[in-house]
PDB file of C-alpha atoms and ligand atoms in Angstrom:
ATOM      1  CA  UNK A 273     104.759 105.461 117.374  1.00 96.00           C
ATOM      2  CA  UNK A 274     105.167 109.043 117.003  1.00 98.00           C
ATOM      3  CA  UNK A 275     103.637 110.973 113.782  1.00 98.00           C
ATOM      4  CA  UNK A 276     105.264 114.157 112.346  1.00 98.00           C
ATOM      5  CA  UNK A 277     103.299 115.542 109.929  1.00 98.00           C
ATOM      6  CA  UNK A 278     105.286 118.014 107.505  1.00 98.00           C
ATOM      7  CA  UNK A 279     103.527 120.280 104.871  1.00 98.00           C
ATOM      8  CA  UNK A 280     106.120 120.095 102.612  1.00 98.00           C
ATOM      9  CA  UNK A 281     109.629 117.961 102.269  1.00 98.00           C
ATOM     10  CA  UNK A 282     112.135 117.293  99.666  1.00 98.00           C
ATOM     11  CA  UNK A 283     111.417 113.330 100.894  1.00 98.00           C
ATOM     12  CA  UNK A 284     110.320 112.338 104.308  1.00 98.00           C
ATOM     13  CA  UNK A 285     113.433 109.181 103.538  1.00 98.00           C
ATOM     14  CA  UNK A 286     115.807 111.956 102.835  1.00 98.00           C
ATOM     15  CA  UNK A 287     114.635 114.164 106.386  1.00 98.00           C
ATOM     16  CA  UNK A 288     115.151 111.241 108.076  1.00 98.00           C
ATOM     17  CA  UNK A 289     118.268 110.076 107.335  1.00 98.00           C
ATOM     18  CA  UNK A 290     119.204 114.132 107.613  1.00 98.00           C
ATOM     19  CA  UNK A 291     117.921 114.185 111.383  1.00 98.00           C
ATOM     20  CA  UNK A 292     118.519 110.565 112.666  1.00 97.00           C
ATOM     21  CA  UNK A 293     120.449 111.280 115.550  1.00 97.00           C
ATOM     22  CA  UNK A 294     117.554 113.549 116.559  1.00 98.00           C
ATOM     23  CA  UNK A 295     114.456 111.334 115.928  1.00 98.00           C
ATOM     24  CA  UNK A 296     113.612 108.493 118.072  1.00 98.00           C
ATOM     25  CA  UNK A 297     113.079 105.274 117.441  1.00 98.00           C
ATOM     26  CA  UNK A 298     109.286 104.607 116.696  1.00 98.00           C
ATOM     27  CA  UNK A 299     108.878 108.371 114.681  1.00 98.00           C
ATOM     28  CA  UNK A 300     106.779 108.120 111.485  1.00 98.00           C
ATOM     29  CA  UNK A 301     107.672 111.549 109.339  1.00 98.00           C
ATOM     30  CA  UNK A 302     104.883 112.123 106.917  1.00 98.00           C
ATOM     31  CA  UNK A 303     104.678 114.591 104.329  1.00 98.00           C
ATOM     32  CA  UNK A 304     101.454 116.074 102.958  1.00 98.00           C
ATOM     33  CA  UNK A 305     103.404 117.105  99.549  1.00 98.00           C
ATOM     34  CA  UNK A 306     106.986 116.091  98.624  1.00 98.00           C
ATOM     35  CA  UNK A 307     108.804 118.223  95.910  1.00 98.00           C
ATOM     36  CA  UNK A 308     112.059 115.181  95.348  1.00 98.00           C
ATOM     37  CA  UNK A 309     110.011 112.228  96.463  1.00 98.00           C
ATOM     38  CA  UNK A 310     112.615 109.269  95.468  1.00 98.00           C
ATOM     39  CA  UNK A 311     111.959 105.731  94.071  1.00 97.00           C
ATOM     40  CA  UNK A 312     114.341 102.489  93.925  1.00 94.00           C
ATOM     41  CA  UNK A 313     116.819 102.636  91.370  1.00 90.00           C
ATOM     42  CA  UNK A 314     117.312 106.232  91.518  1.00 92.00           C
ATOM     43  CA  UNK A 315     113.928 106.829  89.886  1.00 93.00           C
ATOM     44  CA  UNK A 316     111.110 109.821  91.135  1.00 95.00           C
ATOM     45  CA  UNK A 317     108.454 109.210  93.159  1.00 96.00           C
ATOM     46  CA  UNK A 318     105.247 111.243  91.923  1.00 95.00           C
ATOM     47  CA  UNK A 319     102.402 111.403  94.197  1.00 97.00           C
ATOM     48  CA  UNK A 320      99.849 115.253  93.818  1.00 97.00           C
ATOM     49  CA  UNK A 321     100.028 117.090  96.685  1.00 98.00           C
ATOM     50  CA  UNK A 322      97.777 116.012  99.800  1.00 98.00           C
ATOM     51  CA  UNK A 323      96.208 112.869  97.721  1.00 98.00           C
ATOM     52  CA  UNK A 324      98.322 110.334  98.903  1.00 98.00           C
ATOM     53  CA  UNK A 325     100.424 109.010 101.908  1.00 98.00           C
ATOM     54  CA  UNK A 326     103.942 109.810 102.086  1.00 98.00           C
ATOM     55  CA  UNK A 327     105.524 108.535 104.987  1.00 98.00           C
ATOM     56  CA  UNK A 328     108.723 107.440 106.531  1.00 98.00           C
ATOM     57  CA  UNK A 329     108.911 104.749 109.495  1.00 98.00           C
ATOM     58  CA  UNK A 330     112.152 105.202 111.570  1.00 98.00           C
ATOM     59  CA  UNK A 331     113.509 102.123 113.346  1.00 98.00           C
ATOM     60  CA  UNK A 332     116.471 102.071 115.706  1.00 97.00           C
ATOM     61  CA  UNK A 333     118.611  98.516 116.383  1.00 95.00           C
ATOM     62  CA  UNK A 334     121.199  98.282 119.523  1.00 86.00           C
ATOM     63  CA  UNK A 335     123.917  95.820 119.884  1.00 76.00           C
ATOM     64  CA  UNK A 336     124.680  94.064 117.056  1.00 79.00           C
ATOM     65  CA  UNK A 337     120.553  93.180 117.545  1.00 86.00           C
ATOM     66  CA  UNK A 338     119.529  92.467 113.493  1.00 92.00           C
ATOM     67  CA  UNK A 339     123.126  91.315 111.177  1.00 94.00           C
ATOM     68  CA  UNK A 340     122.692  92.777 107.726  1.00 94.00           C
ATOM     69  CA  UNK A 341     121.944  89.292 106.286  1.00 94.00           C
ATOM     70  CA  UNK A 342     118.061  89.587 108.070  1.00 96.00           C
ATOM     71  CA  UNK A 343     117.852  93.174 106.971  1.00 96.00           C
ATOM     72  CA  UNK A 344     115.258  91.865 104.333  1.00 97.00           C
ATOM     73  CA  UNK A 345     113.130  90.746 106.888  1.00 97.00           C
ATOM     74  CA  UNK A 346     112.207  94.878 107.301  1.00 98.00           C
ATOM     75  CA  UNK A 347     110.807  94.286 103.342  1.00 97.00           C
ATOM     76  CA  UNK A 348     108.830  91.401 104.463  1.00 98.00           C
ATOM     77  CA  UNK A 349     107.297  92.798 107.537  1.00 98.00           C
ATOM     78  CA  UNK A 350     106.500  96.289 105.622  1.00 98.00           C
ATOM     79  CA  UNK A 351     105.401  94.698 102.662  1.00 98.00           C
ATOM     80  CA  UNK A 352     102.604  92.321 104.715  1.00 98.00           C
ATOM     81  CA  UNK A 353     101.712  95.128 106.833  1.00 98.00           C
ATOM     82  CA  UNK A 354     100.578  97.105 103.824  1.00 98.00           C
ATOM     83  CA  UNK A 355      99.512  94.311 101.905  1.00 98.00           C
ATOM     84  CA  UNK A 356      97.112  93.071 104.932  1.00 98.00           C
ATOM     85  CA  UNK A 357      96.269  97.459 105.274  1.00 98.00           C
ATOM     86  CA  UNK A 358      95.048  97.380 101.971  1.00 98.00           C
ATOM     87  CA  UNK A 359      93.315  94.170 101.840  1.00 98.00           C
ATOM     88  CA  UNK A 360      91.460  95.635 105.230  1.00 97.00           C
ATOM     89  CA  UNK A 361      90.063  98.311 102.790  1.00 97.00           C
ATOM     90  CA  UNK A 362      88.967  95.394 100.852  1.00 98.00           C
ATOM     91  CA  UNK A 363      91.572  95.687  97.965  1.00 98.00           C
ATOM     92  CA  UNK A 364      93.273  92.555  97.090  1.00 97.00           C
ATOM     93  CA  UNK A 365      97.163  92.364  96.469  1.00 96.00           C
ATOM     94  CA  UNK A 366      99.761  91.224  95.592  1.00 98.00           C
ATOM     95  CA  UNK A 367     103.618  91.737  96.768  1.00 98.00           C
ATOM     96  CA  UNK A 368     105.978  92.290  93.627  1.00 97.00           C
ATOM     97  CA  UNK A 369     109.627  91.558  94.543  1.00 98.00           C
ATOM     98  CA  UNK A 370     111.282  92.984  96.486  1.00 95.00           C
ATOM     99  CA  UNK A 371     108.800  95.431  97.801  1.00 91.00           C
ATOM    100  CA  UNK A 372     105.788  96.889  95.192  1.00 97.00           C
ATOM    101  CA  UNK A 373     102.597  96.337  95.987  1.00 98.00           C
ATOM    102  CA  UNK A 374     100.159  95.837  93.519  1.00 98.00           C
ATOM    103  CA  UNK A 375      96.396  95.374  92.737  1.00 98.00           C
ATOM    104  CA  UNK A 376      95.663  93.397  90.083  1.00 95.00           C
ATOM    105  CA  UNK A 377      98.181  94.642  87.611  1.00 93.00           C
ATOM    106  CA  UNK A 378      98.827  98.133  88.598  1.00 97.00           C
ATOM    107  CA  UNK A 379     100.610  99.244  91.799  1.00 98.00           C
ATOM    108  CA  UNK A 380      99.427 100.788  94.822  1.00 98.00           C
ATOM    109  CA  UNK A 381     102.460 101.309  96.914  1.00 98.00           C
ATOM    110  CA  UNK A 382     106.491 101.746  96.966  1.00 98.00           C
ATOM    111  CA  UNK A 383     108.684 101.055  99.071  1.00 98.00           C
ATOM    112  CA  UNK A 384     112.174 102.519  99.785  1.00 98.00           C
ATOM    113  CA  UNK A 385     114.126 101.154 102.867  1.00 98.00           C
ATOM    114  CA  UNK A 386     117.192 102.602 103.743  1.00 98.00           C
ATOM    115  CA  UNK A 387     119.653 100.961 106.635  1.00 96.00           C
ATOM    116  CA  UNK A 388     122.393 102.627 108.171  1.00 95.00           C
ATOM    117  CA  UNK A 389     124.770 100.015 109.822  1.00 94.00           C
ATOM    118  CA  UNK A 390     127.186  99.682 112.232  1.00 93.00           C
ATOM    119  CA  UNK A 391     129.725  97.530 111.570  1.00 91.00           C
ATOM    120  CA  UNK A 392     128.221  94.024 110.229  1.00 92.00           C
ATOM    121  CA  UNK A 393     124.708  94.811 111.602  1.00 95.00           C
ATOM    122  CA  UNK A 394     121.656  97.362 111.678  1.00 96.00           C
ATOM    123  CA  UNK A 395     122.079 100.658 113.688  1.00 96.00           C
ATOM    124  CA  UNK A 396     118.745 102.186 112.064  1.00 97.00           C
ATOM    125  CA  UNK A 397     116.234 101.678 109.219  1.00 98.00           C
ATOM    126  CA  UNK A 398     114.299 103.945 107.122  1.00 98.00           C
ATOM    127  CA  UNK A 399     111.256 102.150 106.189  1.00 98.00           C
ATOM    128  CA  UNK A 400     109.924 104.720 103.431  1.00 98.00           C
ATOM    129  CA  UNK A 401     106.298 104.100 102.064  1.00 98.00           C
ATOM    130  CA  UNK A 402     103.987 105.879  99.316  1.00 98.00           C
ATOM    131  CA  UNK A 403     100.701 104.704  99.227  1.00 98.00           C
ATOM    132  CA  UNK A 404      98.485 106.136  96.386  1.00 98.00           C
ATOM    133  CA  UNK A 405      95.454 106.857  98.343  1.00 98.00           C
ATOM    134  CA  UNK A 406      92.915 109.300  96.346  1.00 98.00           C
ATOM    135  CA  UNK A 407      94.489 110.205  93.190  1.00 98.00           C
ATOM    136  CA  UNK A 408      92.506 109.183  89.964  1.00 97.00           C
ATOM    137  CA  UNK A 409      95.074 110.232  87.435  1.00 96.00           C
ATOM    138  CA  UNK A 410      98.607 109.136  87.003  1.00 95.00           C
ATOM    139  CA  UNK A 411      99.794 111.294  83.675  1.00 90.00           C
ATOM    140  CA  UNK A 412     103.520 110.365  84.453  1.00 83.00           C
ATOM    141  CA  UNK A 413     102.817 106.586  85.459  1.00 87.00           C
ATOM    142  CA  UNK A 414     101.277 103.505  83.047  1.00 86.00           C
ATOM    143  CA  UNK A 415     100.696 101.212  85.361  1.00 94.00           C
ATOM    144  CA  UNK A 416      99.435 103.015  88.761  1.00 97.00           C
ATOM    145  CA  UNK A 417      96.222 103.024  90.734  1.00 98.00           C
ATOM    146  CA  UNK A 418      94.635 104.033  93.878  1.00 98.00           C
ATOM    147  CA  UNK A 419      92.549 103.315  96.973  1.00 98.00           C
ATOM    148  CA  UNK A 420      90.231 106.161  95.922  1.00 98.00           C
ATOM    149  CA  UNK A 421      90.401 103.669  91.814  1.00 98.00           C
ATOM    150  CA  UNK A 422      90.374 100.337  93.439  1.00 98.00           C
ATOM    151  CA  UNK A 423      87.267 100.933  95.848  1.00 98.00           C
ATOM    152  CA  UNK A 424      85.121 104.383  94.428  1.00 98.00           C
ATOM    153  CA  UNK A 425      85.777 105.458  97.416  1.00 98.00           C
ATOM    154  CA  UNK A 426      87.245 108.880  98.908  1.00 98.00           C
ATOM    155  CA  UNK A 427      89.503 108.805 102.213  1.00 98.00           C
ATOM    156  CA  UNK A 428      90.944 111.345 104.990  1.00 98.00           C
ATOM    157  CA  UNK A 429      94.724 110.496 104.388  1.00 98.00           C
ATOM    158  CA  UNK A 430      95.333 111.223 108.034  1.00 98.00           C
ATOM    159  CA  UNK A 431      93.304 108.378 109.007  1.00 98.00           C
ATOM    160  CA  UNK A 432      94.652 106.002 106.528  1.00 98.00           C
ATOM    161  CA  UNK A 433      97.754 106.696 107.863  1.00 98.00           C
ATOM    162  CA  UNK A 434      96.732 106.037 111.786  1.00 98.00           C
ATOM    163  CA  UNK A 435      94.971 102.600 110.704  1.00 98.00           C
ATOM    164  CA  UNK A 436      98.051 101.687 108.650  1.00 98.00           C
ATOM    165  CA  UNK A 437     100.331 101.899 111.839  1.00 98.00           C
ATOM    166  CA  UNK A 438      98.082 100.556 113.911  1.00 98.00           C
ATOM    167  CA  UNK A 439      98.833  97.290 111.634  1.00 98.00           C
ATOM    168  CA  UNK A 440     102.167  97.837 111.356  1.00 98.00           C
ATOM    169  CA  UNK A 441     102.817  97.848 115.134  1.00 98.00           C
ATOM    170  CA  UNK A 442     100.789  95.234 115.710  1.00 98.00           C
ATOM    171  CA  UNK A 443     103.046  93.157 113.700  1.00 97.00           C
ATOM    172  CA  UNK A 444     106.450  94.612 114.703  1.00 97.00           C
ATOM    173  CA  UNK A 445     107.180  91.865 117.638  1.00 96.00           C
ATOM    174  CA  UNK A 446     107.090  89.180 115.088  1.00 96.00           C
ATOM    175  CA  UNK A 447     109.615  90.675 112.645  1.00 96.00           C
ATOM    176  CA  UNK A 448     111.273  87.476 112.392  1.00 95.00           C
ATOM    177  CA  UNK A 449     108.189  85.012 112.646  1.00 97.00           C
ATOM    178  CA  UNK A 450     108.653  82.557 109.841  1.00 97.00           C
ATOM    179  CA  UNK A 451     105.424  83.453 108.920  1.00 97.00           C
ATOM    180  CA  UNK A 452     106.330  87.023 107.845  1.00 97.00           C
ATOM    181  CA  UNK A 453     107.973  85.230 105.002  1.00 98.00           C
ATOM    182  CA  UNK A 454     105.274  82.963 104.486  1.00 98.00           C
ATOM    183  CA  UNK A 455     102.544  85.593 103.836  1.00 98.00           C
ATOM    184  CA  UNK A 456     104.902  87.377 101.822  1.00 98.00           C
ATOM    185  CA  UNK A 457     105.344  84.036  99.558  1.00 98.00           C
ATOM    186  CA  UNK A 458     102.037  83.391  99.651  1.00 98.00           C
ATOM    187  CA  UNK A 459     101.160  86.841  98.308  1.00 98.00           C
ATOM    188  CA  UNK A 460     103.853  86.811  95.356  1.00 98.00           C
ATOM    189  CA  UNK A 461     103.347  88.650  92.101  1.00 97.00           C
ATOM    190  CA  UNK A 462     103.247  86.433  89.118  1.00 97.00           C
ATOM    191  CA  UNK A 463     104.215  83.431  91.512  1.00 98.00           C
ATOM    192  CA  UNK A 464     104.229  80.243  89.568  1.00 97.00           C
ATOM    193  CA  UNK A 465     103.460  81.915  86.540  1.00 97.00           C
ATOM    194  CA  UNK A 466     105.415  81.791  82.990  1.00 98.00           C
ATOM    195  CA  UNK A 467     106.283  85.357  82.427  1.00 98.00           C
ATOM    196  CA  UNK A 468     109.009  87.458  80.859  1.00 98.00           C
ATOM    197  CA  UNK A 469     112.311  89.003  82.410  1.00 98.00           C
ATOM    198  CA  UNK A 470     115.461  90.583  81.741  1.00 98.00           C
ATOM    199  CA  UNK A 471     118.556  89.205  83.825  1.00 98.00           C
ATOM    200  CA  UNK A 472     120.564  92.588  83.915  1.00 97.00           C
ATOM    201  CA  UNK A 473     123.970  90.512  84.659  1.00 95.00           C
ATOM    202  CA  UNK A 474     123.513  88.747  81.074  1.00 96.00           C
ATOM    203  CA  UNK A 475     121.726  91.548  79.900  1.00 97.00           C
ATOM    204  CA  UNK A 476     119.384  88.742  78.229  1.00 97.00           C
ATOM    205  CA  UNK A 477     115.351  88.433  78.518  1.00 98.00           C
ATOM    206  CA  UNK A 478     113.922  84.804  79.126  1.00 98.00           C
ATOM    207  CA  UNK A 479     111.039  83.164  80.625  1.00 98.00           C
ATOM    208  CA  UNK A 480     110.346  82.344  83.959  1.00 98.00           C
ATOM    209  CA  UNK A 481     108.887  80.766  86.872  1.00 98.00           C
ATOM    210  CA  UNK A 482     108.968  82.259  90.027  1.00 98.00           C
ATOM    211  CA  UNK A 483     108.979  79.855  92.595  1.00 98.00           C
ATOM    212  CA  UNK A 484     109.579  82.007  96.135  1.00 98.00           C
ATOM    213  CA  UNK A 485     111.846  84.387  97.553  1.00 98.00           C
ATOM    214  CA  UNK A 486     114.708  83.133 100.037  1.00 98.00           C
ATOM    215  CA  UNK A 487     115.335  84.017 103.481  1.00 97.00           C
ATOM    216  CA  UNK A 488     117.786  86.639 102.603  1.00 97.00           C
ATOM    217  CA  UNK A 489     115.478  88.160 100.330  1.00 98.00           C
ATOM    218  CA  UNK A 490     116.705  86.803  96.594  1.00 98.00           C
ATOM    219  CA  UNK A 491     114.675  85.677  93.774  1.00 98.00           C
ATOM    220  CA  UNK A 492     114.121  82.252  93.145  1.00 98.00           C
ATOM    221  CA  UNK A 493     113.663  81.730  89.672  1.00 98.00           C
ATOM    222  CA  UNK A 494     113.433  78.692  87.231  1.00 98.00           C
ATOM    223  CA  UNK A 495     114.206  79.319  83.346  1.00 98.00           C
ATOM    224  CA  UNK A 496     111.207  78.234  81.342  1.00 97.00           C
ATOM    225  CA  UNK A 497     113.301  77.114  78.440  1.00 96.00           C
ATOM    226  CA  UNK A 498     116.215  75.351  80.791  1.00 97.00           C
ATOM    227  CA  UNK A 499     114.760  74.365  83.339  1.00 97.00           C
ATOM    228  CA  UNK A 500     117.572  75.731  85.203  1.00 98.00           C
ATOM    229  CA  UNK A 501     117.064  76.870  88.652  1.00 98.00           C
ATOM    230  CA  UNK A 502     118.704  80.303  89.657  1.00 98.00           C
ATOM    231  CA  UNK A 503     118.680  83.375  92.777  1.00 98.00           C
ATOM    232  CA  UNK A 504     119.226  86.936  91.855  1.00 98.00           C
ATOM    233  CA  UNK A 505     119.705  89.645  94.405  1.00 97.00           C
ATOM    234  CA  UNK A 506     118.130  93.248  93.686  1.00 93.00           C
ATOM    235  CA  UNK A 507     118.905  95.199  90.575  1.00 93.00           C
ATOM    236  CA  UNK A 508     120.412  91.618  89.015  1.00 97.00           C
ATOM    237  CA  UNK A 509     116.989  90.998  87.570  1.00 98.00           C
ATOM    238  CA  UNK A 510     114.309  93.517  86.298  1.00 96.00           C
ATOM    239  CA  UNK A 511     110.436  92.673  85.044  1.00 96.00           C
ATOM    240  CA  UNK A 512     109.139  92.878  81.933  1.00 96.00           C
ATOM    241  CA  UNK A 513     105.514  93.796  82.721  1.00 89.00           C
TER     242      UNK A 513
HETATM  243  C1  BTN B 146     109.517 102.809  94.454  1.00 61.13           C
HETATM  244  O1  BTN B 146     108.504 102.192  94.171  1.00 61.13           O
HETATM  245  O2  BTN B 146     110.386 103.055  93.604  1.00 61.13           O
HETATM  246  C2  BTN B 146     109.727 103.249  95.878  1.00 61.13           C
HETATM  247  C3  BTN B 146     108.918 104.474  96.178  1.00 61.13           C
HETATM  248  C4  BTN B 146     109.051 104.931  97.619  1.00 61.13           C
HETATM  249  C5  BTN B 146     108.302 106.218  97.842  1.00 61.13           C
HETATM  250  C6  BTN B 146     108.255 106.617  99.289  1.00 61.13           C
HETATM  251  S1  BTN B 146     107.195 107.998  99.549  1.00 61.13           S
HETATM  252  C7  BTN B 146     107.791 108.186 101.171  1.00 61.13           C
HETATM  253  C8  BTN B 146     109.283 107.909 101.133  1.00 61.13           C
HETATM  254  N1  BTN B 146     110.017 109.111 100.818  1.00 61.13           N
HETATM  255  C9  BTN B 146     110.616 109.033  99.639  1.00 61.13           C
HETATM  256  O3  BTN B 146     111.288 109.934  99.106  1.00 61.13           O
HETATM  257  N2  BTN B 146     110.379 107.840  99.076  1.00 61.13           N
HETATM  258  C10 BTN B 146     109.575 106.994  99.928  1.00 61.13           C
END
């Protein structure tokens, strides 16, 4: 892999996507500051200048190699690779669907992946990744922490970011292991747990169990109250933390 380190960038997703004819694949595009850093959902992504990682992985497919159906295998794999990063660094997480990671009860890391297809399958990904890495304070965020919060200690983001690919690569080949879902599943936030939720297609909150997520990447939920078993996609469900 190839690392481009930028100064300053709207969004290392957005320069990307901008120049993805130009960049190979295997380029990582990190950013020491981003001034329009961008979230799921539309939302910001805040992270103070030169504290934190702010990266973008850039993945190329050929011939019809990965059908849209497996594109959340991408999730999985960049999910564990972080999760089993940060868990290096002796943090313990947890993967909150579709692709937070947390520690304890505050997140670490987002994640924004963003395909571009051809026809019914993957020309390119955009595996975008913010890890919060030495920043103590989070005045626009409730529920965020750090490396620097989890462990006391202070890093050199550069290297954080070389031992994170080094992880990531080594994991690549077995995109579609079974295993890569496995380890996600088995590191689940609020897996078997009652807990509350809104299903945005009812616009109603209920109770929960998670029981897994499916191999094309939906929600497996079971109603506390009903019993009932049912699978949302992304943006069908939201958490009430
Ligand atoms: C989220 O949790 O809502 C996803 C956040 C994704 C943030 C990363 S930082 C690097 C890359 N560039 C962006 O603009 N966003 C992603």
């Amino acid at each position: 892999m190839t690392v481009r380190w930028f100064d300053t960038l709207d969004s290392t997703n957005s320069e990307a996507l901008r120049h993805l004819d130009e960049y190979p694949s295997g380029t990582v595009i990190a950013a020491r500051e981003q001034t329009a850093g961008r979230g799921q959902r539309g939302n910001r992504w805040f992270a103070e200048a030169g504290q934190n990682l702010t990266f973008s992985i850039v993945l190329k497919f050929h011939g019809g190699e990965i059908p849209v159906v497996k594109a959340p295998w991408l999730n999985f794999l960049a999910a564990g690779a972080v999760a089993a990063y940060l868990e290096d660094q002796g943090v313990a997480c947890s993967v909150k669907w579709p692709n937070d990671i947390y520690a304890g009860r505050r997140k670490i890391c987002g994640m924004l992946l963003e395909n571009s297809l051809s026809g019914a399958s993957l020309a390119a990904s955009v595996i975008g990744i913010g890890i919060n890495v030495n920043q103590r304070e989070f005045p626009q965020l409730a529920n965020a922490t750090s490396l620097a919060l989890q462990t006391g200690r202070t890093y050199a983001v550069g290297a954080c970011l070389t031992d994170f690919l080094a992880v990531f690569e080594q994991q690549l080949p077995a995109l579609f292991a079974p295993s890569q879902l496995e380890e996600y599943n088995a590191r689940l936030f609020r897996k078997g747990e009652a807990a509350a939720y809104r299903d945005l297609l009812t616009d109603r909150e209920f109770r929960g169990i998670i029981l897994g997520v499916t191999e094309d990447g939906r929600l497996h939920i079971q109603d506390a109250g009903t019993r009932e078993e049912r699978f949302y996609r992304f943006k069908e469900i939201s958490y009430i933390l």
